[in-house]
Coordinates of C-alpha atoms in Angstrom, one line a residue:
X1 CA 43.0 14.3 -6.1
X2 CA 44.1 15.9 -2.8
X3 CA 43.3 14.5 0.6
X4 CA 40.6 17.1 0.9
X5 CA 39.0 15.9 -2.3
X6 CA 38.7 12.3 -1.1
X7 CA 35.3 10.8 -1.4
X8 CA 33.4 10.2 1.9
X9 CA 34.0 6.9 3.5
X10 CA 31.3 4.2 2.9
X11 CA 29.9 2.9 6.2
X12 CA 30.9 -0.8 6.6
X13 CA 28.9 -1.5 9.7
X14 CA 25.6 -3.3 8.7
X15 CA 22.4 -2.3 10.5
X16 CA 21.5 -4.4 13.5
X17 CA 19.6 -7.6 12.7
X18 CA 16.0 -7.6 13.8
X19 CA 15.2 -9.7 16.9
X20 CA 14.2 -13.3 16.6
X21 CA 10.4 -13.8 16.6
X22 CA 10.3 -17.6 15.9
X23 CA 12.7 -20.5 16.0
X24 CA 12.7 -23.8 14.1
X25 CA 13.3 -26.7 16.5
X26 CA 13.9 -30.2 15.1
X27 CA 14.6 -33.1 17.4
X28 CA 15.4 -30.7 20.2
X29 CA 17.9 -28.8 18.1
X30 CA 17.3 -25.3 16.9
X31 CA 18.1 -25.4 13.2
X32 CA 16.8 -22.0 12.2
X33 CA 15.5 -18.6 13.3
X34 CA 13.0 -16.1 11.8
X35 CA 13.6 -12.5 12.7
X36 CA 11.3 -9.5 12.4
X37 CA 9.4 -6.7 14.0
X38 CA 6.0 -6.6 15.7
X39 CA 3.7 -4.1 17.4
X40 CA 0.8 -4.6 19.8
X41 CA -1.7 -1.7 20.3
X42 CA -3.9 -1.4 23.4
X43 CA -7.6 -0.7 23.1
X44 CA -6.9 3.1 23.4
X45 CA -4.4 2.9 20.5
X46 CA -1.3 3.3 22.5
X47 CA 1.7 1.0 21.9
X48 CA 1.5 -1.8 24.4
X49 CA 4.5 -3.7 23.1
X50 CA 7.1 -3.2 20.4
X51 CA 9.7 -5.7 19.2
X52 CA 12.3 -4.7 16.6
X53 CA 11.5 -1.5 14.7
X54 CA 7.8 -1.3 14.0
X55 CA 8.0 2.3 12.9
X56 CA 10.3 1.4 10.0
X57 CA 8.4 1.4 6.6
X58 CA 7.5 -2.0 5.1
X59 CA 5.4 -3.0 2.1
X60 CA 2.3 -4.5 3.8
X61 CA 1.5 -6.3 0.5
X62 CA -2.1 -7.7 0.7
X63 CA -2.6 -6.4 4.2
X64 CA -3.2 -3.1 2.4
X65 CA -6.3 -4.6 0.7
X66 CA -8.9 -3.3 3.2
X67 CA -7.6 0.3 2.5
X68 CA -7.8 -0.4 -1.3
X69 CA -11.4 -1.6 -0.9
X70 CA -12.3 1.5 1.1
X71 CA -10.9 3.6 -1.7
X72 CA -13.1 1.8 -4.2
X73 CA -16.1 2.6 -2.0
X74 CA -15.0 6.2 -1.7
X75 CA -14.8 6.3 -5.5
X76 CA -18.6 5.7 -5.5
X77 CA -18.8 2.0 -6.4
X78 CA -21.7 0.5 -4.4
X79 CA -20.4 -2.9 -3.2
X80 CA -21.5 -4.8 -0.2
X81 CA -21.6 -8.3 1.3
X82 CA -19.6 -11.0 -0.5
X83 CA -18.6 -8.7 -3.3
X84 CA -17.0 -6.2 -1.0
X85 CA -15.3 -9.0 0.9
X86 CA -13.9 -10.4 -2.4
X87 CA -12.7 -6.9 -3.3
X88 CA -10.5 -7.0 -0.1
X89 CA -9.4 -10.6 -0.7
X90 CA -6.4 -12.7 -1.3
X91 CA -8.7 -15.5 -2.3
X92 CA -7.7 -19.2 -2.4
X93 CA -9.0 -19.8 -5.9
X94 CA -11.9 -22.0 -4.7
X95 CA -14.8 -22.4 -7.2
X96 CA -17.0 -19.9 -5.2
X97 CA -14.3 -17.3 -5.4
X98 CA -13.8 -17.6 -9.1
X99 CA -17.6 -17.7 -9.8
X100 CA -18.1 -14.5 -7.9
X101 CA -15.2 -12.7 -9.5
X102 CA -16.6 -13.6 -12.9
X103 CA -20.0 -12.4 -11.9
X104 CA -18.6 -9.1 -10.7
X105 CA -17.0 -8.6 -14.0
X106 CA -20.1 -9.5 -16.0
X107 CA -22.3 -7.2 -13.9
X108 CA -20.3 -4.2 -15.0
X109 CA -19.9 -5.2 -18.7
X110 CA -16.4 -6.4 -18.2
X111 CA -14.6 -9.7 -18.9
X112 CA -11.6 -11.6 -17.7
X113 CA -9.7 -10.0 -20.7
X114 CA -10.0 -6.6 -18.9
X115 CA -8.1 -7.9 -15.8
X116 CA -4.4 -7.0 -15.6
X117 CA -3.5 -9.5 -13.0
X118 CA -0.8 -11.9 -14.0
X119 CA -2.0 -15.4 -15.0
X120 CA -1.6 -17.7 -12.0
X121 CA -2.7 -20.9 -10.3
X122 CA -5.1 -20.9 -7.3
X123 CA -3.3 -19.7 -4.1
X124 CA -4.4 -22.7 -2.0
X125 CA -2.2 -25.7 -2.8
X126 CA -5.2 -28.1 -2.6
X127 CA -7.1 -26.0 -5.1
X128 CA -4.1 -25.7 -7.3
X129 CA -3.7 -29.5 -7.5
X130 CA -7.4 -29.9 -8.3
X131 CA -7.3 -27.1 -10.9
X132 CA -4.3 -28.7 -12.7
X133 CA -5.9 -32.1 -12.5
X134 CA -8.9 -30.7 -14.3
X135 CA -6.7 -29.8 -17.3
X136 CA -6.7 -26.0 -16.6
X137 CA -3.8 -23.6 -17.1
X138 CA -2.8 -20.4 -15.4
X139 CA -5.4 -17.6 -15.9
X140 CA -5.8 -14.0 -14.8
X141 CA -9.1 -14.8 -13.0
X142 CA -7.4 -17.5 -10.8
X143 CA -4.8 -15.0 -9.5
X144 CA -5.7 -14.3 -5.8
X145 CA -6.2 -10.6 -6.4
X146 CA -8.8 -11.0 -9.2
X147 CA -11.7 -9.8 -7.0
X148 CA -9.8 -6.6 -6.1
X149 CA -9.0 -5.9 -9.7
X150 CA -12.6 -6.6 -10.8
X151 CA -13.8 -4.0 -8.3
X152 CA -11.1 -1.5 -9.3
X153 CA -12.2 -1.8 -12.9
X154 CA -15.8 -1.4 -12.0
X155 CA -15.0 1.8 -10.0
X156 CA -13.2 3.2 -13.0
X157 CA -16.2 2.6 -15.2
X158 CA -18.5 4.2 -12.6
X159 CA -16.4 7.4 -12.7
X160 CA -15.6 7.4 -16.4
X161 CA -11.9 6.8 -15.7
X162 CA -9.6 5.0 -18.1
X163 CA -9.7 1.2 -17.5
X164 CA -6.6 0.5 -19.6
X165 CA -4.3 2.4 -17.1
X166 CA -6.1 1.5 -13.9
X167 CA -2.8 0.2 -12.3
X168 CA -0.8 3.4 -13.1
X169 CA 0.3 5.1 -9.9
X170 CA -1.0 8.4 -11.3
X171 CA -4.5 7.1 -12.1
X172 CA -7.2 8.8 -10.1
X173 CA -8.2 5.6 -8.3
X174 CA -4.6 4.8 -7.2
X175 CA -4.1 8.3 -6.0
X176 CA -7.3 7.9 -3.9
X177 CA -5.9 4.6 -2.5
X178 CA -2.7 6.4 -1.4
X179 CA -4.8 9.0 0.4
X180 CA -6.9 6.3 2.2
X181 CA -3.7 4.4 3.2
X182 CA -2.1 7.5 4.7
X183 CA -5.2 8.6 6.5
X184 CA -5.9 5.2 8.0
X185 CA -2.3 4.7 9.1
X186 CA -1.9 8.2 10.5
X187 CA 1.4 8.7 8.6
X188 CA 2.5 9.5 5.1
X189 CA 3.3 6.8 2.6
X190 CA 7.0 6.3 2.8
X191 CA 7.6 4.6 -0.6
X192 CA 5.7 3.4 -3.6
X193 CA 6.3 0.1 -5.3
X194 CA 4.5 -2.5 -7.4
X195 CA 2.7 -5.4 -5.8
X196 CA 2.7 -9.0 -7.2
X197 CA -0.6 -8.4 -8.9
X198 CA 0.7 -5.2 -10.6
X199 CA -1.2 -2.7 -8.5
X200 CA 0.7 0.2 -6.8
X201 CA 1.9 -0.6 -3.3
X202 CA 2.2 1.9 -0.5
X203 CA 4.8 1.5 2.3
X204 CA 4.0 2.4 5.9
X205 CA 5.3 1.3 9.3
X206 CA 3.9 -1.7 11.1
X207 CA 2.5 0.7 13.8
X208 CA 0.7 2.6 11.1
X209 CA -0.6 -0.7 9.7
X210 CA -2.0 -1.7 13.1
X211 CA -3.5 1.8 13.5
X212 CA -5.2 1.4 10.1
X213 CA -6.9 -1.9 11.0
X214 CA -7.9 -0.4 14.4
X215 CA -9.5 2.6 12.6
X216 CA -11.5 0.3 10.4
X217 CA -13.1 -1.7 13.3
X218 CA -13.8 1.5 15.2
X219 CA -15.1 3.5 12.2
X220 CA -18.6 5.0 12.2
X221 CA -21.2 2.6 10.8
X222 CA -21.9 3.4 7.2
X223 CA -18.4 4.8 6.5
X224 CA -16.4 3.2 3.8
X225 CA -13.9 1.8 6.3
X226 CA -16.6 0.3 8.5
X227 CA -18.4 -1.2 5.5
X228 CA -15.2 -2.9 4.5
X229 CA -14.6 -4.3 8.0
X230 CA -18.1 -5.5 8.3
X231 CA -18.1 -7.3 5.0
X232 CA -14.8 -9.0 5.6
X233 CA -15.9 -10.1 9.1
X234 CA -19.3 -11.3 7.8
X235 CA -17.8 -13.2 4.8
X236 CA -14.3 -14.2 5.8
X237 CA -14.2 -17.2 3.5
X238 CA -14.4 -14.8 0.6
X239 CA -11.4 -12.8 2.0
X240 CA -9.2 -15.9 2.2
X241 CA -10.6 -19.4 1.9
X242 CA -11.9 -22.4 3.8
X243 CA -8.5 -23.6 4.8
X244 CA -6.9 -20.2 5.8
X245 CA -6.1 -18.7 9.2
X246 CA -7.7 -15.3 8.4
X247 CA -11.0 -17.1 7.8
X248 CA -10.7 -19.1 11.0
X249 CA -9.8 -16.1 13.1
X250 CA -12.6 -13.9 11.8
X251 CA -15.1 -16.8 12.1
X252 CA -14.2 -17.7 15.7
X253 CA -13.2 -14.4 17.4
X254 CA -16.2 -12.1 17.3
X255 CA -15.4 -8.7 15.8
X256 CA -11.8 -9.6 14.7
X257 CA -10.5 -8.2 11.4
X258 CA -7.6 -10.1 10.0
X259 CA -5.6 -9.9 6.7
X260 CA -2.2 -11.4 5.9
X261 CA 0.1 -10.2 3.2
X262 CA 2.9 -11.7 1.1
X263 CA 6.4 -11.7 2.5
X264 CA 5.0 -12.7 5.9
X265 CA 3.0 -9.7 6.9
X266 CA 0.0 -9.9 9.2
X267 CA -2.4 -7.3 10.7
X268 CA -5.3 -7.9 13.0
X269 CA -7.7 -5.6 14.9
X270 CA -10.1 -6.7 17.6
X271 CA -13.6 -5.3 18.2
X272 CA -12.5 -3.1 21.1
X273 CA -9.5 -1.5 19.2
X274 CA -6.7 -3.7 20.3
X275 CA -4.5 -4.4 17.3
X276 CA -1.3 -6.0 16.1
X277 CA 0.9 -6.0 13.0
X278 CA 4.2 -7.8 12.3
X279 CA 6.5 -8.8 9.5
X280 CA 8.9 -11.7 9.3
X281 CA 12.0 -10.2 7.9
X282 CA 12.9 -13.1 5.6
X283 CA 9.4 -13.3 4.2
X284 CA 8.9 -16.9 5.4
X285 CA 5.2 -17.7 5.7
X286 CA 5.9 -20.8 7.8
X287 CA 6.5 -18.5 10.8
X288 CA 3.2 -16.6 10.4
X289 CA 1.0 -18.9 12.4
X290 CA 3.2 -19.3 15.5
X291 CA 4.0 -15.5 15.7
X292 CA 0.3 -14.6 15.1
X293 CA -0.9 -17.0 17.8
X294 CA 1.6 -15.7 20.4
X295 CA 0.7 -12.1 19.6
X296 CA -3.0 -12.8 20.0
X297 CA -2.2 -14.4 23.4
X298 CA -0.4 -11.3 24.5
X299 CA -3.4 -9.3 23.4
X300 CA -5.6 -11.4 25.7
X301 CA -7.4 -13.5 23.0
X302 CA -8.5 -16.8 24.6
X303 CA -10.0 -18.9 22.0
X304 CA -9.4 -22.5 20.6
X305 CA -8.6 -21.0 17.2
X306 CA -5.4 -19.4 18.6
X307 CA -3.9 -22.9 19.2
X308 CA -5.0 -24.0 15.8
X309 CA -3.3 -21.1 14.1
X310 CA -0.1 -21.5 16.1
X311 CA 0.4 -25.2 15.5
X312 CA 3.3 -25.6 13.1
X313 CA 4.8 -29.1 13.4
X314 CA 8.0 -30.3 11.7
X315 CA 8.0 -33.9 10.3
X316 CA 10.8 -36.4 10.1
X317 CA 9.6 -39.1 7.7
X318 CA 6.0 -39.4 8.7
X319 CA 6.5 -38.6 12.4
X320 CA 6.3 -35.2 14.2
X321 CA 9.8 -34.4 15.4
X322 CA 9.7 -30.7 16.2
X323 CA 7.9 -27.4 15.6
X324 CA 8.2 -23.8 14.7
X325 CA 7.5 -21.7 17.8
X326 CA 7.4 -18.1 18.8
X327 CA 10.3 -16.8 21.0
X328 CA 8.7 -13.8 22.6

């Protein structure tokens, strides 16, 4: 091989690390840091503040569920109220969640055997302990996405689409989901993956994710997007659970639409169009509360629930010796 045939040099400089969004302080000593990216949108949709690279694509994980629910409505399935909220949920696995998921299946001639969610325990640790103490085992219905999957299956039946392949990226329902995600975000889907529940997962930037949530709260009444937003805000305990920040925020801040996603993703839109989205780079959920609370403060949200969401104490023995706190 001559010098002119030499392979191109492989870059050795790693990309710059995202900025620190939260730090872990124990006994006055900073023992850890959580990096990530964040965007805040003003009421008119302009970027008010950007930290890191919010234009870079991420997998929003379950923060995409409002768009998936809107696609289900666009497919013609008539859902409303608690059923529509559960279709957009990462539910905690509390009894009322599981009861409604089973009811939704039965109403459309389906059963838990039709679900293609992986068998799982309830998402909420308290519920998981109670579930196991009752002698139960992992089931498909207990997986936190079972409401979404029940609605997807029902939409397929409504349209005469194959239910056995409803999670295939080329399935008509999943192609429709991709269209709704891109339209709401105002940008093309950058990558396609598989979510933890098995459903196709569309990557967009955090700015696009914030735009999507903003578009839902500002959508015309009666539109699929507005119907999803209204159902989630009217029944937040079905979107999350009784011990979850998404529920607290939508209960206590009028008009707020909130949905977290796995790997430490969060998106929120307020009634006037202000919005936020962020991702903790290492996927640590323990940083979600402090970062969310600080972002809400910067958007001007003044409500007791913000402090409740942001509180993240560290314990030494049984005593509080530190906290996880936002750094921006």
